[in-house]
Amino acid sequence: MGEVLKFLESAKAKGQKLLAVLIDPDFGTDEAALERTLQNACMAQADLLFVGGSLLTSASFDRCVALVKRWSTKPVVLFPGSPSQLSAHADAVLFLSLISGRNPELLIGHHVTAAPTVKALGIEAIPTGYMLVDGGRTTTAHYVSQSSPIPHDKPGIAAATALAGELLGLRTIYLDTGSGAPKSVSPAMVAAVRATVDLPIIVGGGIRDAEQARALCEAGADVLVVGTAIEQDPEIVFALSEAVHG
Ligand code: 1GP
């Protein structure tokens, strides 16, 4: 097992919740802002840096990952929106299967394209059941994946989907309403998935404040991923970190 998955599993076993700061690779073109965000993440004791996005508009992905690695002591994990979002500077990649959708390209197609590069780069691949959940509007992730999200008020569908992922041998479950979603996944949905699977549960999309973060951790999330709120207010990472670690 790779080091990052070991870290996630051992934190879960000890009941330690983790905060991942999501860096949008396009945001990395403003290097001063990126450095400030990473300094804050470091001072706030965020546990992981995720890098990725559903749609890249700049060509500087590899440079962004290299800068994140240089300016941080925490594991750098790719959260790729496409097989081109791979970099040798990362410690690991979430090898995502979009199990909430029925788009074969995102269940196996992109994986075939990406696998030889992942192997050649020597980065750890973490088999992840990725589940898009309706968060109140169509996000870029929903649109680009051409898949229907799980309805926000159907925790049973989320639990059954996560269980199928666990039985297929996936090692983490990622529940996401998509970047900038008006609503996060509900604590009720997280609790239903927690009651059904024993895997580390990653939750992201639309998390904006400490109260929300606390409720999701109490419901059973192991890792919270926050991007937009920290981009909009870099200081909020301190309150989020306190909520997650407290
Ligand atoms: C999106 O889970 C991430 O895939 C984070 O979402 O940008 O809304 O925090 P936000």
PDB file of C-alpha atoms and ligand atoms in Angstrom:
ATOM      1  CA  MET A   1       0.000   0.000   0.000  1.00  0.00           C
ATOM      2  CA  GLY A   2       1.258   3.520  -0.799  1.00  0.00           C
ATOM      3  CA  GLU A   3       2.155   6.082   1.856  1.00  0.00           C
ATOM      4  CA  VAL A   4      -0.766   8.450   1.265  1.00  0.00           C
ATOM      5  CA  LEU A   5      -3.425   5.729   1.481  1.00  0.00           C
ATOM      6  CA  LYS A   6      -1.682   4.434   4.624  1.00  0.00           C
ATOM      7  CA  PHE A   7      -1.881   7.951   6.053  1.00  0.00           C
ATOM      8  CA  LEU A   8      -5.638   8.173   5.289  1.00  0.00           C
ATOM      9  CA  GLU A   9      -6.355   4.746   6.765  1.00  0.00           C
ATOM     10  CA  SER A  10      -4.304   5.286   9.892  1.00  0.00           C
ATOM     11  CA  ALA A  11      -5.926   8.704  10.530  1.00  0.00           C
ATOM     12  CA  LYS A  12      -9.343   7.083  10.134  1.00  0.00           C
ATOM     13  CA  ALA A  13      -8.395   4.282  12.531  1.00  0.00           C
ATOM     14  CA  LYS A  14      -7.335   6.887  15.128  1.00  0.00           C
ATOM     15  CA  GLY A  15     -10.466   8.994  14.558  1.00  0.00           C
ATOM     16  CA  GLN A  16      -8.379  11.935  13.302  1.00  0.00           C
ATOM     17  CA  LYS A  17     -10.176  14.048  10.735  1.00  0.00           C
ATOM     18  CA  LEU A  18      -8.175  15.616   7.904  1.00  0.00           C
ATOM     19  CA  LEU A  19      -8.434  18.856   5.941  1.00  0.00           C
ATOM     20  CA  ALA A  20      -7.386  18.929   2.286  1.00  0.00           C
ATOM     21  CA  VAL A  21      -6.936  22.310   0.582  1.00  0.00           C
ATOM     22  CA  LEU A  22      -7.861  22.093  -3.102  1.00  0.00           C
ATOM     23  CA  ILE A  23      -5.664  24.106  -5.435  1.00  0.00           C
ATOM     24  CA  ASP A  24      -7.187  24.904  -8.801  1.00  0.00           C
ATOM     25  CA  PRO A  25      -4.284  24.589 -11.308  1.00  0.00           C
ATOM     26  CA  ASP A  26      -5.523  27.708 -13.105  1.00  0.00           C
ATOM     27  CA  PHE A  27      -5.178  29.596  -9.826  1.00  0.00           C
ATOM     28  CA  GLY A  28      -1.517  28.528  -9.854  1.00  0.00           C
ATOM     29  CA  THR A  29      -0.792  31.016 -12.626  1.00  0.00           C
ATOM     30  CA  ASP A  30      -0.952  33.757  -9.963  1.00  0.00           C
ATOM     31  CA  GLU A  31       2.146  32.482  -8.185  1.00  0.00           C
ATOM     32  CA  ALA A  32       2.125  35.068  -5.397  1.00  0.00           C
ATOM     33  CA  ALA A  33      -1.466  34.165  -4.484  1.00  0.00           C
ATOM     34  CA  LEU A  34      -0.623  30.478  -4.663  1.00  0.00           C
ATOM     35  CA  GLU A  35       2.321  30.944  -2.306  1.00  0.00           C
ATOM     36  CA  ARG A  36       0.147  32.872   0.185  1.00  0.00           C
ATOM     37  CA  THR A  37      -2.520  30.140   0.093  1.00  0.00           C
ATOM     38  CA  LEU A  38       0.083  27.454   0.710  1.00  0.00           C
ATOM     39  CA  GLN A  39       1.700  29.428   3.552  1.00  0.00           C
ATOM     40  CA  ASN A  40      -1.720  29.783   5.198  1.00  0.00           C
ATOM     41  CA  ALA A  41      -2.512  26.092   4.648  1.00  0.00           C
ATOM     42  CA  CYS A  42       0.790  25.230   6.277  1.00  0.00           C
ATOM     43  CA  MET A  43       0.288  27.590   9.260  1.00  0.00           C
ATOM     44  CA  ALA A  44      -3.284  26.305   9.696  1.00  0.00           C
ATOM     45  CA  GLN A  45      -1.941  22.738   9.678  1.00  0.00           C
ATOM     46  CA  ALA A  46      -3.995  21.517   6.751  1.00  0.00           C
ATOM     47  CA  ASP A  47      -3.124  17.859   6.211  1.00  0.00           C
ATOM     48  CA  LEU A  48      -3.138  17.437   2.426  1.00  0.00           C
ATOM     49  CA  LEU A  49      -2.955  19.515  -0.745  1.00  0.00           C
ATOM     50  CA  PHE A  50      -5.181  18.399  -3.599  1.00  0.00           C
ATOM     51  CA  VAL A  51      -4.482  19.771  -7.088  1.00  0.00           C
ATOM     52  CA  GLY A  52      -6.940  19.451  -9.961  1.00  0.00           C
ATOM     53  CA  GLY A  53     -10.010  20.760 -11.685  1.00  0.00           C
ATOM     54  CA  SER A  54     -12.740  19.617 -14.048  1.00  0.00           C
ATOM     55  CA  LEU A  55     -11.674  22.048 -16.742  1.00  0.00           C
ATOM     56  CA  LEU A  56      -8.178  23.452 -17.218  1.00  0.00           C
ATOM     57  CA  THR A  57      -7.796  26.714 -19.065  1.00  0.00           C
ATOM     58  CA  SER A  58      -4.056  27.230 -18.545  1.00  0.00           C
ATOM     59  CA  ALA A  59      -1.174  25.077 -19.731  1.00  0.00           C
ATOM     60  CA  SER A  60       0.776  25.357 -16.482  1.00  0.00           C
ATOM     61  CA  PHE A  61      -0.512  22.261 -14.663  1.00  0.00           C
ATOM     62  CA  ASP A  62       2.894  20.657 -14.123  1.00  0.00           C
ATOM     63  CA  ARG A  63       4.434  23.941 -12.928  1.00  0.00           C
ATOM     64  CA  CYS A  64       1.551  24.440 -10.502  1.00  0.00           C
ATOM     65  CA  VAL A  65       2.057  20.960  -9.000  1.00  0.00           C
ATOM     66  CA  ALA A  66       5.811  21.582  -8.770  1.00  0.00           C
ATOM     67  CA  LEU A  67       5.213  24.852  -6.888  1.00  0.00           C
ATOM     68  CA  VAL A  68       2.713  23.239  -4.518  1.00  0.00           C
ATOM     69  CA  LYS A  69       5.260  20.518  -3.767  1.00  0.00           C
ATOM     70  CA  ARG A  70       8.064  23.050  -3.279  1.00  0.00           C
ATOM     71  CA  TRP A  71       6.067  25.318  -0.951  1.00  0.00           C
ATOM     72  CA  SER A  72       4.454  22.632   1.181  1.00  0.00           C
ATOM     73  CA  THR A  73       5.587  19.841   3.457  1.00  0.00           C
ATOM     74  CA  LYS A  74       2.263  17.972   3.224  1.00  0.00           C
ATOM     75  CA  PRO A  75       1.363  15.221   0.747  1.00  0.00           C
ATOM     76  CA  VAL A  76       0.378  16.554  -2.670  1.00  0.00           C
ATOM     77  CA  VAL A  77      -2.459  14.555  -4.202  1.00  0.00           C
ATOM     78  CA  LEU A  78      -3.729  14.961  -7.749  1.00  0.00           C
ATOM     79  CA  PHE A  79      -7.506  15.161  -8.163  1.00  0.00           C
ATOM     80  CA  PRO A  80      -7.545  14.956 -11.955  1.00  0.00           C
ATOM     81  CA  GLY A  81     -10.342  16.150 -14.169  1.00  0.00           C
ATOM     82  CA  SER A  82      -8.732  14.398 -17.135  1.00  0.00           C
ATOM     83  CA  PRO A  83      -5.893  11.949 -17.939  1.00  0.00           C
ATOM     84  CA  SER A  84      -3.673  14.911 -18.866  1.00  0.00           C
ATOM     85  CA  GLN A  85      -3.629  16.118 -15.244  1.00  0.00           C
ATOM     86  CA  LEU A  86      -0.717  13.964 -14.103  1.00  0.00           C
ATOM     87  CA  SER A  87       2.625  15.130 -12.743  1.00  0.00           C
ATOM     88  CA  ALA A  88       5.730  13.464 -11.339  1.00  0.00           C
ATOM     89  CA  HIS A  89       5.886  16.206  -8.674  1.00  0.00           C
ATOM     90  CA  ALA A  90       2.830  14.761  -6.878  1.00  0.00           C
ATOM     91  CA  ASP A  91       2.932  12.127  -4.154  1.00  0.00           C
ATOM     92  CA  ALA A  92      -0.270  10.405  -5.248  1.00  0.00           C
ATOM     93  CA  VAL A  93      -3.204  10.573  -7.613  1.00  0.00           C
ATOM     94  CA  LEU A  94      -6.825   9.829  -6.806  1.00  0.00           C
ATOM     95  CA  PHE A  95      -7.516   7.189  -9.460  1.00  0.00           C
ATOM     96  CA  LEU A  96     -11.155   8.170  -9.819  1.00  0.00           C
ATOM     97  CA  SER A  97     -14.022   6.023 -11.042  1.00  0.00           C
ATOM     98  CA  LEU A  98     -17.189   8.086 -11.362  1.00  0.00           C
ATOM     99  CA  ILE A  99     -19.410   5.403  -9.832  1.00  0.00           C
ATOM    100  CA  SER A 100     -22.424   7.718  -9.469  1.00  0.00           C
ATOM    101  CA  GLY A 101     -22.516   8.100 -13.263  1.00  0.00           C
ATOM    102  CA  ARG A 102     -22.958   5.766 -16.191  1.00  0.00           C
ATOM    103  CA  ASN A 103     -20.389   7.320 -18.490  1.00  0.00           C
ATOM    104  CA  PRO A 104     -18.043   4.453 -19.493  1.00  0.00           C
ATOM    105  CA  GLU A 105     -15.172   6.849 -20.235  1.00  0.00           C
ATOM    106  CA  LEU A 106     -15.167   7.880 -16.565  1.00  0.00           C
ATOM    107  CA  LEU A 107     -15.627   4.340 -15.277  1.00  0.00           C
ATOM    108  CA  ILE A 108     -12.743   2.772 -17.263  1.00  0.00           C
ATOM    109  CA  GLY A 109     -11.881   4.697 -20.466  1.00  0.00           C
ATOM    110  CA  HIS A 110      -9.731   7.493 -19.024  1.00  0.00           C
ATOM    111  CA  HIS A 111      -8.059   4.988 -16.709  1.00  0.00           C
ATOM    112  CA  VAL A 112      -6.717   3.003 -19.650  1.00  0.00           C
ATOM    113  CA  THR A 113      -5.302   6.212 -21.130  1.00  0.00           C
ATOM    114  CA  ALA A 114      -3.778   7.329 -17.818  1.00  0.00           C
ATOM    115  CA  ALA A 115      -2.482   4.021 -16.398  1.00  0.00           C
ATOM    116  CA  PRO A 116       0.802   3.762 -18.369  1.00  0.00           C
ATOM    117  CA  THR A 117       1.680   7.373 -17.460  1.00  0.00           C
ATOM    118  CA  VAL A 118       0.859   6.831 -13.766  1.00  0.00           C
ATOM    119  CA  LYS A 119       3.135   3.795 -13.776  1.00  0.00           C
ATOM    120  CA  ALA A 120       5.929   5.550 -15.663  1.00  0.00           C
ATOM    121  CA  LEU A 121       5.819   8.560 -13.323  1.00  0.00           C
ATOM    122  CA  GLY A 122       5.922   6.243 -10.297  1.00  0.00           C
ATOM    123  CA  ILE A 123       3.196   8.055  -8.367  1.00  0.00           C
ATOM    124  CA  GLU A 124       0.910   6.262  -5.943  1.00  0.00           C
ATOM    125  CA  ALA A 125      -2.586   5.607  -7.355  1.00  0.00           C
ATOM    126  CA  ILE A 126      -5.434   5.570  -4.831  1.00  0.00           C
ATOM    127  CA  PRO A 127      -8.483   3.720  -6.247  1.00  0.00           C
ATOM    128  CA  THR A 128     -11.338   6.086  -5.448  1.00  0.00           C
ATOM    129  CA  GLY A 129     -15.092   5.759  -5.914  1.00  0.00           C
ATOM    130  CA  TYR A 130     -16.058   9.275  -6.963  1.00  0.00           C
ATOM    131  CA  MET A 131     -19.701  10.211  -6.472  1.00  0.00           C
ATOM    132  CA  LEU A 132     -21.225  13.444  -7.721  1.00  0.00           C
ATOM    133  CA  VAL A 133     -24.180  14.609  -5.652  1.00  0.00           C
ATOM    134  CA  ASP A 134     -26.636  17.342  -6.577  1.00  0.00           C
ATOM    135  CA  GLY A 135     -25.649  20.516  -4.731  1.00  0.00           C
ATOM    136  CA  GLY A 136     -28.287  22.900  -5.991  1.00  0.00           C
ATOM    137  CA  ARG A 137     -27.019  23.708  -9.467  1.00  0.00           C
ATOM    138  CA  THR A 138     -25.099  22.200 -12.385  1.00  0.00           C
ATOM    139  CA  THR A 139     -21.396  22.531 -11.598  1.00  0.00           C
ATOM    140  CA  THR A 140     -18.516  22.216 -14.072  1.00  0.00           C
ATOM    141  CA  ALA A 141     -17.933  18.660 -12.798  1.00  0.00           C
ATOM    142  CA  HIS A 142     -21.525  17.670 -13.557  1.00  0.00           C
ATOM    143  CA  TYR A 143     -21.459  19.307 -16.965  1.00  0.00           C
ATOM    144  CA  VAL A 144     -18.044  18.003 -18.068  1.00  0.00           C
ATOM    145  CA  SER A 145     -18.735  14.448 -16.851  1.00  0.00           C
ATOM    146  CA  GLN A 146     -22.072  14.325 -18.695  1.00  0.00           C
ATOM    147  CA  SER A 147     -23.548  12.368 -15.812  1.00  0.00           C
ATOM    148  CA  SER A 148     -26.541  12.815 -13.534  1.00  0.00           C
ATOM    149  CA  PRO A 149     -25.643  13.493  -9.925  1.00  0.00           C
ATOM    150  CA  ILE A 150     -27.197  11.535  -7.062  1.00  0.00           C
ATOM    151  CA  PRO A 151     -30.211  13.494  -5.720  1.00  0.00           C
ATOM    152  CA  HIS A 152     -29.278  15.492  -2.607  1.00  0.00           C
ATOM    153  CA  ASP A 153     -32.036  13.922  -0.501  1.00  0.00           C
ATOM    154  CA  LYS A 154     -31.368  10.267  -1.399  1.00  0.00           C
ATOM    155  CA  PRO A 155     -28.800   8.993   1.104  1.00  0.00           C
ATOM    156  CA  GLY A 156     -29.869   5.416   0.357  1.00  0.00           C
ATOM    157  CA  ILE A 157     -28.701   5.682  -3.265  1.00  0.00           C
ATOM    158  CA  ALA A 158     -25.374   7.121  -2.089  1.00  0.00           C
ATOM    159  CA  ALA A 159     -24.927   4.305   0.446  1.00  0.00           C
ATOM    160  CA  ALA A 160     -25.696   1.568  -2.103  1.00  0.00           C
ATOM    161  CA  THR A 161     -23.360   3.166  -4.644  1.00  0.00           C
ATOM    162  CA  ALA A 162     -20.539   3.443  -2.094  1.00  0.00           C
ATOM    163  CA  LEU A 163     -21.072  -0.177  -1.064  1.00  0.00           C
ATOM    164  CA  ALA A 164     -20.803  -1.302  -4.679  1.00  0.00           C
ATOM    165  CA  GLY A 165     -17.523   0.635  -4.863  1.00  0.00           C
ATOM    166  CA  GLU A 166     -16.229  -1.061  -1.723  1.00  0.00           C
ATOM    167  CA  LEU A 167     -17.202  -4.514  -3.032  1.00  0.00           C
ATOM    168  CA  LEU A 168     -15.395  -3.735  -6.287  1.00  0.00           C
ATOM    169  CA  GLY A 169     -12.218  -3.143  -4.292  1.00  0.00           C
ATOM    170  CA  LEU A 170     -12.009   0.670  -4.310  1.00  0.00           C
ATOM    171  CA  ARG A 171     -10.111   2.090  -1.319  1.00  0.00           C
ATOM    172  CA  THR A 172     -11.758   5.469  -0.678  1.00  0.00           C
ATOM    173  CA  ILE A 173     -15.112   7.082  -1.400  1.00  0.00           C
ATOM    174  CA  TYR A 174     -15.307  10.753  -2.464  1.00  0.00           C
ATOM    175  CA  LEU A 175     -18.707  12.452  -2.143  1.00  0.00           C
ATOM    176  CA  ASP A 176     -18.695  15.763  -4.036  1.00  0.00           C
ATOM    177  CA  THR A 177     -21.317  18.335  -4.981  1.00  0.00           C
ATOM    178  CA  GLY A 178     -18.730  19.949  -7.294  1.00  0.00           C
ATOM    179  CA  SER A 179     -16.613  23.054  -6.914  1.00  0.00           C
ATOM    180  CA  GLY A 180     -18.541  26.152  -5.911  1.00  0.00           C
ATOM    181  CA  ALA A 181     -21.810  24.283  -5.374  1.00  0.00           C
ATOM    182  CA  PRO A 182     -24.402  26.232  -3.341  1.00  0.00           C
ATOM    183  CA  LYS A 183     -24.883  23.219  -1.030  1.00  0.00           C
ATOM    184  CA  SER A 184     -22.488  20.652   0.361  1.00  0.00           C
ATOM    185  CA  VAL A 185     -23.387  16.969   0.673  1.00  0.00           C
ATOM    186  CA  SER A 186     -25.786  16.593   3.621  1.00  0.00           C
ATOM    187  CA  PRO A 187     -24.597  15.165   6.941  1.00  0.00           C
ATOM    188  CA  ALA A 188     -27.461  12.626   6.582  1.00  0.00           C
ATOM    189  CA  MET A 189     -25.942  11.326   3.337  1.00  0.00           C
ATOM    190  CA  VAL A 190     -22.458  11.145   4.865  1.00  0.00           C
ATOM    191  CA  ALA A 191     -23.891   9.263   7.869  1.00  0.00           C
ATOM    192  CA  ALA A 192     -25.656   6.758   5.583  1.00  0.00           C
ATOM    193  CA  VAL A 193     -22.434   6.073   3.673  1.00  0.00           C
ATOM    194  CA  ARG A 194     -20.465   5.870   6.942  1.00  0.00           C
ATOM    195  CA  ALA A 195     -22.906   3.267   8.270  1.00  0.00           C
ATOM    196  CA  THR A 196     -22.501   1.192   5.113  1.00  0.00           C
ATOM    197  CA  VAL A 197     -18.814   1.174   4.201  1.00  0.00           C
ATOM    198  CA  ASP A 198     -15.595   0.968   6.159  1.00  0.00           C
ATOM    199  CA  LEU A 199     -13.487   3.005   3.702  1.00  0.00           C
ATOM    200  CA  PRO A 200     -12.085   6.494   4.321  1.00  0.00           C
ATOM    201  CA  ILE A 201     -14.756   8.979   3.197  1.00  0.00           C
ATOM    202  CA  ILE A 202     -13.675  12.190   1.463  1.00  0.00           C
ATOM    203  CA  VAL A 203     -16.285  14.966   1.239  1.00  0.00           C
ATOM    204  CA  GLY A 204     -16.055  18.130  -0.864  1.00  0.00           C
ATOM    205  CA  GLY A 205     -18.009  20.782  -2.709  1.00  0.00           C
ATOM    206  CA  GLY A 206     -19.675  23.863  -1.249  1.00  0.00           C
ATOM    207  CA  ILE A 207     -18.082  23.705   2.231  1.00  0.00           C
ATOM    208  CA  ARG A 208     -17.869  27.333   3.352  1.00  0.00           C
ATOM    209  CA  ASP A 209     -17.769  27.506   7.136  1.00  0.00           C
ATOM    210  CA  ALA A 210     -16.641  25.830  10.318  1.00  0.00           C
ATOM    211  CA  GLU A 211     -20.134  24.803  11.384  1.00  0.00           C
ATOM    212  CA  GLN A 212     -20.701  22.864   8.149  1.00  0.00           C
ATOM    213  CA  ALA A 213     -17.247  21.291   8.454  1.00  0.00           C
ATOM    214  CA  ARG A 214     -17.927  20.156  12.023  1.00  0.00           C
ATOM    215  CA  ALA A 215     -21.320  18.642  11.085  1.00  0.00           C
ATOM    216  CA  LEU A 216     -19.805  16.679   8.174  1.00  0.00           C
ATOM    217  CA  CYS A 217     -16.961  15.344  10.347  1.00  0.00           C
ATOM    218  CA  GLU A 218     -19.412  14.354  13.083  1.00  0.00           C
ATOM    219  CA  ALA A 219     -21.527  12.535  10.470  1.00  0.00           C
ATOM    220  CA  GLY A 220     -18.505  10.402   9.539  1.00  0.00           C
ATOM    221  CA  ALA A 221     -16.435  12.225   6.915  1.00  0.00           C
ATOM    222  CA  ASP A 222     -12.720  11.469   7.271  1.00  0.00           C
ATOM    223  CA  VAL A 223     -11.309  14.087   4.885  1.00  0.00           C
ATOM    224  CA  LEU A 224     -12.903  17.426   3.981  1.00  0.00           C
ATOM    225  CA  VAL A 225     -11.828  19.109   0.744  1.00  0.00           C
ATOM    226  CA  VAL A 226     -12.188  22.884   0.466  1.00  0.00           C
ATOM    227  CA  GLY A 227     -11.228  24.989  -2.545  1.00  0.00           C
ATOM    228  CA  THR A 228     -13.563  27.861  -3.423  1.00  0.00           C
ATOM    229  CA  ALA A 229     -14.097  29.201   0.125  1.00  0.00           C
ATOM    230  CA  ILE A 230     -10.318  29.416   0.676  1.00  0.00           C
ATOM    231  CA  GLU A 231      -9.752  31.060  -2.713  1.00  0.00           C
ATOM    232  CA  GLN A 232     -12.369  33.677  -1.803  1.00  0.00           C
ATOM    233  CA  ASP A 233     -11.165  34.189   1.779  1.00  0.00           C
ATOM    234  CA  PRO A 234      -7.680  32.765   2.408  1.00  0.00           C
ATOM    235  CA  GLU A 235      -8.018  33.335   6.180  1.00  0.00           C
ATOM    236  CA  ILE A 236     -10.953  30.933   6.500  1.00  0.00           C
ATOM    237  CA  VAL A 237      -8.574  27.986   6.378  1.00  0.00           C
ATOM    238  CA  PHE A 238      -7.752  28.613  10.064  1.00  0.00           C
ATOM    239  CA  ALA A 239     -11.382  28.279  11.230  1.00  0.00           C
ATOM    240  CA  LEU A 240     -11.950  25.270   8.967  1.00  0.00           C
ATOM    241  CA  SER A 241      -8.838  23.550  10.261  1.00  0.00           C
ATOM    242  CA  GLU A 242      -9.853  24.144  13.861  1.00  0.00           C
ATOM    243  CA  ALA A 243     -13.321  22.704  13.150  1.00  0.00           C
ATOM    244  CA  VAL A 244     -11.917  19.626  11.410  1.00  0.00           C
ATOM    245  CA  HIS A 245      -9.164  18.940  13.961  1.00  0.00           C
ATOM    246  CA  GLY A 246     -11.157  19.979  17.021  1.00  0.00           C
TER     247      GLY A 246
HETATM  248  C1  1GP B   1     -14.629  20.187  -5.694  1.00  0.00           C
HETATM  249  O1  1GP B   1     -14.580  18.993  -3.660  1.00  0.00           O
HETATM  250  C2  1GP B   1     -14.045  20.065  -4.336  1.00  0.00           C
HETATM  251  O2  1GP B   1     -14.490  19.048  -6.436  1.00  0.00           O
HETATM  252  C3  1GP B   1     -14.067  21.360  -3.563  1.00  0.00           C
HETATM  253  O3  1GP B   1     -15.211  22.145  -3.783  1.00  0.00           O
HETATM  254  O4  1GP B   1     -14.383  24.397  -4.447  1.00  0.00           O
HETATM  255  O5  1GP B   1     -16.689  24.111  -3.502  1.00  0.00           O
HETATM  256  O6  1GP B   1     -14.681  23.870  -2.038  1.00  0.00           O
HETATM  257  P1  1GP B   1     -15.223  23.715  -3.426  1.00  0.00           P
END
